[in-house]
mmCIF file of C-alpha atoms and ligand atoms in Angstrom:
data_model
loop_
_atom_site.group_PDB
_atom_site.id
_atom_site.type_symbol
_atom_site.label_atom_id
_atom_site.label_comp_id
_atom_site.label_asym_id
_atom_site.label_seq_id
_atom_site.Cartn_x
_atom_site.Cartn_y
_atom_site.Cartn_z
ATOM 1 C CA MET G 283 0.000 0.000 0.000
ATOM 2 C CA MET G 284 2.857 2.343 0.776
ATOM 3 C CA PHE G 285 4.458 2.257 -2.642
ATOM 4 C CA MET G 286 1.531 1.854 -4.961
ATOM 5 C CA HIS G 287 1.150 3.818 -8.131
ATOM 6 C CA ARG G 288 -1.131 6.819 -8.116
ATOM 7 C CA ARG G 289 -3.549 4.928 -10.387
ATOM 8 C CA ASP G 290 -3.854 2.200 -7.807
ATOM 9 C CA PHE G 291 -4.226 4.752 -5.067
ATOM 10 C CA VAL G 292 -7.145 6.301 -6.920
ATOM 11 C CA ARG G 293 -8.747 2.882 -7.361
ATOM 12 C CA HIS G 294 -8.262 1.892 -3.716
ATOM 13 C CA ALA G 295 -9.359 5.280 -2.482
ATOM 14 C CA GLY G 296 -12.525 5.023 -4.589
ATOM 15 C CA PHE G 297 -13.240 1.629 -3.092
ATOM 16 C CA ALA G 298 -12.602 2.947 0.409
ATOM 17 C CA GLY G 299 -14.987 5.790 -0.322
ATOM 18 C CA LEU G 300 -17.706 3.375 -1.387
ATOM 19 C CA MET G 301 -17.137 1.393 1.795
ATOM 20 C CA GLY G 302 -17.691 4.531 3.826
ATOM 21 C CA ILE G 303 -14.148 4.533 5.215
ATOM 22 C CA GLY G 304 -13.881 8.161 4.281
ATOM 23 C CA VAL G 305 -11.571 10.069 1.990
ATOM 24 C CA VAL G 306 -10.677 13.684 2.645
ATOM 25 C CA PRO G 307 -12.674 15.732 0.124
ATOM 26 C CA GLY G 308 -10.467 17.600 -2.308
ATOM 27 C CA ALA G 309 -7.454 15.392 -1.538
ATOM 28 C CA PHE G 310 -6.868 14.700 -5.242
ATOM 29 C CA ALA G 311 -7.173 18.290 -6.328
ATOM 30 C CA ALA G 312 -4.550 19.206 -3.730
ATOM 31 C CA ALA G 313 -2.215 16.506 -5.035
ATOM 32 C CA ALA G 314 -2.403 17.693 -8.631
ATOM 33 C CA ILE G 315 0.616 19.450 -10.113
ATOM 34 C CA LYS G 316 0.008 23.110 -10.921
ATOM 35 C CA PRO G 317 2.840 24.348 -13.149
ATOM 36 C CA ASP G 318 3.949 27.882 -12.327
ATOM 37 C CA ALA G 319 6.168 30.471 -14.022
ATOM 38 C CA LYS G 320 9.241 28.418 -13.037
ATOM 39 C CA SER G 321 7.979 25.376 -14.975
ATOM 40 C CA ALA G 322 8.319 24.616 -18.667
ATOM 41 C CA LEU G 323 6.722 21.990 -20.872
ATOM 42 C CA ILE G 324 9.236 20.576 -23.363
ATOM 43 C CA VAL G 325 7.503 18.969 -26.344
ATOM 44 C CA VAL G 326 10.038 16.720 -28.034
ATOM 45 C CA ASP G 327 10.084 15.872 -31.736
ATOM 46 C CA VAL G 328 6.356 15.585 -32.524
ATOM 47 C CA GLN G 329 7.237 15.504 -36.213
ATOM 48 C CA ASN G 330 5.897 13.736 -39.282
ATOM 49 C CA CYS G 331 8.989 11.482 -39.407
ATOM 50 C CA PHE G 332 8.008 9.859 -36.090
ATOM 51 C CA VAL G 333 4.393 8.947 -36.928
ATOM 52 C CA ASP G 334 2.757 6.585 -39.426
ATOM 53 C CA GLY G 335 3.705 7.613 -42.950
ATOM 54 C CA GLY G 336 6.998 9.078 -41.728
ATOM 55 C CA THR G 337 10.512 7.723 -42.136
ATOM 56 C CA LEU G 338 10.998 6.496 -38.541
ATOM 57 C CA PRO G 339 7.471 5.853 -37.242
ATOM 58 C CA VAL G 340 6.954 5.330 -33.517
ATOM 59 C CA LYS G 341 4.005 3.094 -32.653
ATOM 60 C CA GLY G 342 1.051 5.273 -31.611
ATOM 61 C CA GLY G 343 3.140 8.413 -32.110
ATOM 62 C CA ALA G 344 0.263 10.576 -33.332
ATOM 63 C CA ASP G 345 -1.792 9.700 -30.242
ATOM 64 C CA VAL G 346 0.261 12.121 -28.148
ATOM 65 C CA VAL G 347 -1.054 15.144 -30.050
ATOM 66 C CA PRO G 348 -4.431 15.673 -28.305
ATOM 67 C CA VAL G 349 -2.846 14.893 -24.930
ATOM 68 C CA ILE G 350 -0.092 17.478 -25.452
ATOM 69 C CA ASN G 351 -2.444 20.121 -26.885
ATOM 70 C CA LYS G 352 -4.604 19.852 -23.776
ATOM 71 C CA LEU G 353 -1.651 19.786 -21.365
ATOM 72 C CA SER G 354 -0.103 22.901 -22.868
ATOM 73 C CA ALA G 355 -2.945 25.027 -21.457
ATOM 74 C CA ALA G 356 -1.509 24.437 -17.975
ATOM 75 C CA PHE G 357 1.905 25.910 -18.866
ATOM 76 C CA GLU G 358 3.118 29.460 -19.115
ATOM 77 C CA ASN G 359 6.346 28.233 -20.751
ATOM 78 C CA VAL G 360 6.242 25.854 -23.698
ATOM 79 C CA VAL G 361 9.334 24.842 -25.667
ATOM 80 C CA VAL G 362 9.209 22.620 -28.757
ATOM 81 C CA THR G 363 12.044 20.613 -30.279
ATOM 82 C CA GLN G 364 12.644 19.389 -33.822
ATOM 83 C CA ASP G 365 15.065 16.703 -34.915
ATOM 84 C CA TRP G 366 16.770 18.509 -37.782
ATOM 85 C CA HIS G 367 19.370 16.484 -39.660
ATOM 86 C CA THR G 368 21.560 17.337 -42.611
ATOM 87 C CA PRO G 369 21.207 15.090 -45.674
ATOM 88 C CA GLY G 370 23.647 12.185 -45.210
ATOM 89 C CA HIS G 371 23.791 12.770 -41.448
ATOM 90 C CA VAL G 372 26.141 10.537 -39.436
ATOM 91 C CA SER G 373 23.151 8.968 -37.615
ATOM 92 C CA PHE G 374 21.770 7.584 -40.890
ATOM 93 C CA ALA G 375 22.617 3.950 -41.712
ATOM 94 C CA SER G 376 22.819 5.023 -45.366
ATOM 95 C CA ALA G 377 25.923 7.080 -44.513
ATOM 96 C CA HIS G 378 27.831 3.938 -43.428
ATOM 97 C CA SER G 379 28.679 1.315 -46.025
ATOM 98 C CA GLY G 380 27.475 -2.159 -45.126
ATOM 99 C CA LYS G 381 25.235 -0.907 -42.300
ATOM 100 C CA LYS G 382 21.487 -1.315 -42.014
ATOM 101 C CA PRO G 383 19.012 0.743 -39.984
ATOM 102 C CA PHE G 384 18.841 -0.180 -36.287
ATOM 103 C CA GLU G 385 22.392 -1.544 -36.254
ATOM 104 C CA THR G 386 25.045 0.384 -34.337
ATOM 105 C CA THR G 387 28.472 1.769 -35.092
ATOM 106 C CA LYS G 388 31.270 3.297 -33.044
ATOM 107 C CA LEU G 389 31.840 7.010 -33.500
ATOM 108 C CA GLY G 390 34.338 9.317 -31.811
ATOM 109 C CA TYR G 391 31.853 10.061 -29.027
ATOM 110 C CA GLY G 392 30.623 6.496 -28.454
ATOM 111 C CA THR G 393 28.148 3.962 -29.796
ATOM 112 C CA GLN G 394 25.649 5.380 -32.262
ATOM 113 C CA VAL G 395 22.419 3.640 -33.257
ATOM 114 C CA LEU G 396 21.991 3.941 -37.015
ATOM 115 C CA TRP G 397 18.566 5.057 -38.171
ATOM 116 C CA PRO G 398 16.734 5.221 -41.477
ATOM 117 C CA ASP G 399 17.206 8.632 -43.125
ATOM 118 C CA HIS G 400 14.798 10.856 -41.179
ATOM 119 C CA CYS G 401 13.923 14.464 -40.312
ATOM 120 C CA VAL G 402 16.036 16.036 -43.017
ATOM 121 C CA GLN G 403 16.152 19.821 -42.637
ATOM 122 C CA GLY G 404 13.303 21.603 -44.395
ATOM 123 C CA SER G 405 11.538 18.423 -45.532
ATOM 124 C CA GLU G 406 7.837 17.724 -44.924
ATOM 125 C CA ASP G 407 9.038 14.678 -42.946
ATOM 126 C CA ALA G 408 10.747 17.032 -40.470
ATOM 127 C CA ALA G 409 7.730 19.329 -40.036
ATOM 128 C CA LEU G 410 5.776 19.361 -36.796
ATOM 129 C CA LEU G 411 2.496 17.449 -36.906
ATOM 130 C CA LYS G 412 -0.285 19.584 -38.394
ATOM 131 C CA GLY G 413 -2.568 18.851 -35.456
ATOM 132 C CA LEU G 414 -0.055 20.026 -32.869
ATOM 133 C CA ALA G 415 -1.644 23.230 -31.591
ATOM 134 C CA LEU G 416 0.870 25.075 -29.434
ATOM 135 C CA PRO G 417 0.421 28.739 -30.327
ATOM 136 C CA LYS G 418 2.031 29.816 -27.078
ATOM 137 C CA ALA G 419 5.287 27.929 -27.714
ATOM 138 C CA GLN G 420 8.054 30.472 -27.101
ATOM 139 C CA LEU G 421 11.001 28.600 -28.570
ATOM 140 C CA ILE G 422 11.583 25.915 -31.158
ATOM 141 C CA ILE G 423 14.934 24.316 -30.598
ATOM 142 C CA ARG G 424 16.369 22.330 -33.490
ATOM 143 C CA LYS G 425 18.962 19.674 -32.880
ATOM 144 C CA GLY G 426 21.048 17.112 -34.707
ATOM 145 C CA TYR G 427 22.082 19.626 -37.361
ATOM 146 C CA HIS G 428 25.826 19.033 -37.062
ATOM 147 C CA GLN G 429 26.694 16.537 -39.783
ATOM 148 C CA GLY G 430 28.997 14.419 -37.629
ATOM 149 C CA THR G 431 27.156 14.522 -34.281
ATOM 150 C CA ASP G 432 23.711 13.247 -33.283
ATOM 151 C CA SER G 433 21.612 14.969 -30.617
ATOM 152 C CA TYR G 434 18.790 13.029 -28.973
ATOM 153 C CA SER G 435 18.841 15.507 -26.094
ATOM 154 C CA ALA G 436 17.418 18.992 -26.420
ATOM 155 C CA PHE G 437 20.188 20.198 -24.083
ATOM 156 C CA MET G 438 23.416 18.564 -25.207
ATOM 157 C CA GLU G 439 24.643 16.943 -28.396
ATOM 158 C CA ALA G 440 25.740 13.302 -28.312
ATOM 159 C CA ASP G 441 29.406 14.309 -27.949
ATOM 160 C CA GLY G 442 28.463 15.278 -24.389
ATOM 161 C CA LYS G 443 30.029 18.735 -24.694
ATOM 162 C CA THR G 444 28.278 20.783 -27.359
ATOM 163 C CA SER G 445 25.407 22.624 -25.697
ATOM 164 C CA THR G 446 22.248 23.544 -27.618
ATOM 165 C CA GLY G 447 21.838 26.575 -25.368
ATOM 166 C CA LEU G 448 18.523 25.350 -23.923
ATOM 167 C CA ALA G 449 19.688 25.156 -20.288
ATOM 168 C CA ALA G 450 20.949 28.748 -20.401
ATOM 169 C CA TYR G 451 17.740 29.887 -22.104
ATOM 170 C CA LEU G 452 15.516 28.285 -19.479
ATOM 171 C CA LYS G 453 17.646 29.567 -16.601
ATOM 172 C CA ALA G 454 17.583 33.095 -18.056
ATOM 173 C CA HIS G 455 13.778 32.838 -17.919
ATOM 174 C CA GLY G 456 13.770 31.663 -14.298
ATOM 175 C CA VAL G 457 12.719 28.108 -15.119
ATOM 176 C CA ASP G 458 13.833 25.432 -12.632
ATOM 177 C CA THR G 459 11.445 22.566 -13.442
ATOM 178 C CA VAL G 460 10.770 20.833 -16.756
ATOM 179 C CA TYR G 461 8.041 18.464 -17.879
ATOM 180 C CA VAL G 462 9.146 16.464 -20.894
ATOM 181 C CA CYS G 463 6.854 14.670 -23.371
ATOM 182 C CA GLY G 464 6.715 13.656 -27.034
ATOM 183 C CA LEU G 465 8.706 11.228 -29.170
ATOM 184 C CA ALA G 466 10.408 8.978 -28.510
ATOM 185 C CA THR G 467 10.199 8.148 -24.803
ATOM 186 C CA ASP G 468 13.345 6.001 -24.830
ATOM 187 C CA PHE G 469 15.507 8.248 -26.996
ATOM 188 C CA CYS G 470 14.964 11.992 -27.349
ATOM 189 C CA VAL G 471 12.512 12.309 -24.429
ATOM 190 C CA ALA G 472 14.688 10.281 -22.028
ATOM 191 C CA TRP G 473 17.964 11.947 -23.030
ATOM 192 C CA THR G 474 16.354 15.359 -22.683
ATOM 193 C CA ALA G 475 15.045 14.540 -19.193
ATOM 194 C CA LEU G 476 18.401 13.070 -18.122
ATOM 195 C CA ASP G 477 20.304 16.110 -19.362
ATOM 196 C CA ALA G 478 17.787 18.391 -17.640
ATOM 197 C CA ARG G 479 18.754 16.691 -14.361
ATOM 198 C CA LYS G 480 22.466 17.075 -15.183
ATOM 199 C CA ALA G 481 21.876 20.785 -15.794
ATOM 200 C CA GLY G 482 20.218 21.114 -12.374
ATOM 201 C CA PHE G 483 16.516 21.165 -13.299
ATOM 202 C CA LYS G 484 13.787 19.178 -11.581
ATOM 203 C CA ALA G 485 12.422 16.916 -14.316
ATOM 204 C CA SER G 486 9.379 14.763 -14.991
ATOM 205 C CA VAL G 487 8.436 12.706 -18.036
ATOM 206 C CA ILE G 488 4.726 12.607 -18.858
ATOM 207 C CA GLU G 489 4.308 8.976 -19.861
ATOM 208 C CA ASP G 490 0.941 9.070 -21.633
ATOM 209 C CA ALA G 491 2.016 12.168 -23.581
ATOM 210 C CA SER G 492 4.977 10.202 -24.974
ATOM 211 C CA ARG G 493 5.529 7.008 -27.020
ATOM 212 C CA GLY G 494 8.640 4.840 -27.241
ATOM 213 C CA ILE G 495 10.553 3.061 -30.014
ATOM 214 C CA ASP G 496 11.609 0.166 -27.737
ATOM 215 C CA LEU G 497 14.659 -1.125 -29.589
ATOM 216 C CA ASN G 498 16.183 -4.176 -27.808
ATOM 217 C CA GLY G 499 14.658 -3.310 -24.428
ATOM 218 C CA SER G 500 15.507 0.382 -24.677
ATOM 219 C CA LEU G 501 12.208 1.538 -23.171
ATOM 220 C CA LYS G 502 12.590 -0.320 -19.873
ATOM 221 C CA ALA G 503 16.273 0.631 -19.690
ATOM 222 C CA ALA G 504 15.418 4.287 -20.228
ATOM 223 C CA TRP G 505 12.817 4.320 -17.435
ATOM 224 C CA GLU G 506 15.329 2.689 -15.078
ATOM 225 C CA LYS G 507 18.037 5.174 -15.934
ATOM 226 C CA MET G 508 15.622 8.071 -15.501
ATOM 227 C CA ALA G 509 14.406 6.770 -12.120
ATOM 228 C CA LYS G 510 18.026 6.571 -10.903
ATOM 229 C CA ALA G 511 18.661 10.134 -12.055
ATOM 230 C CA GLY G 512 15.630 11.469 -10.192
ATOM 231 C CA VAL G 513 13.355 11.966 -13.190
ATOM 232 C CA LYS G 514 9.733 11.567 -12.077
ATOM 233 C CA ARG G 515 7.393 9.386 -14.138
ATOM 234 C CA ILE G 516 3.992 11.028 -14.232
ATOM 235 C CA GLN G 517 0.733 10.918 -16.227
ATOM 236 C CA SER G 518 -1.008 13.838 -17.926
ATOM 237 C CA GLY G 519 -3.846 13.495 -15.406
ATOM 238 C CA ASP G 520 -1.432 14.409 -12.607
ATOM 239 C CA ILE G 521 -1.236 17.944 -14.010
ATOM 240 C CA ALA G 522 -4.088 20.333 -13.261
ATOM 241 C CA VAL G 523 -5.295 21.818 -16.552
HETATM 242 C C1 LIG Y 215 14.854 10.204 -32.223
HETATM 243 C C2 LIG Y 215 15.981 8.418 -33.088
HETATM 244 C C3 LIG Y 215 16.644 9.238 -33.960
HETATM 245 C C4 LIG Y 215 13.845 10.714 -31.246
HETATM 246 C C5 LIG Y 215 15.519 11.040 -33.083
HETATM 247 O O1 LIG Y 215 13.247 11.784 -31.484
HETATM 248 O O2 LIG Y 215 13.624 10.019 -30.221
HETATM 249 N N1 LIG Y 215 15.102 8.897 -32.217
HETATM 250 N N2 LIG Y 215 16.411 10.556 -33.940
HETATM 251 ZN ZN1 LIG Y 216 17.323 11.795 -35.366
#
């Protein structure tokens, strides 16, 4: 009972209520997260390439759109990211002879998963989903535009030392807490949340506003790594809209 998920708590509490055990009225409203001026929603890579019909589709990718649109109303600060690769980018399998998508290779900065060609700068594939309605978004940060370096994270390129400038931007705006959602949970969302922690932000990933690729157990591994780093795993319903 002590360590149950919020979902389970709600179920048990409802049952207790029915049994007349008594639940403090308003207890759930008080528990809900109310983002303030120090919080930012980071919407990661909700682009045509990552949904059906795109070059690197994530299962159920488009389903995050209505969830994110609704969530965004709760935030004063909304930042959007776009995966934005050069043609022939180093993360493309096609740039490495004898390699196929979803294999790996060793680069100067470490092991790189090789992907189908995706999110090429200026292409329709790299555009944000039409249905994504975030008129209040204050910044679109593009990443992965250096030919020889990938960037899953919105904060730091895969070399671990080239900053995108996002941490400085958020800090300059007084933001100390980020809520990360989008595509894909186990790559760009997870790396963004992990780097947010490294940069000193409180960080949560909104699970039902994200979808994963799950390559060789990558989804479970990402959640474990995030838990260890102090990234909270929450649901969109935990945020008061
Ligand atoms: C992503 C693989 C390659 C992502 C981007 O947005 O999670 N995954 N490029
Ligand atoms: Zn990419």
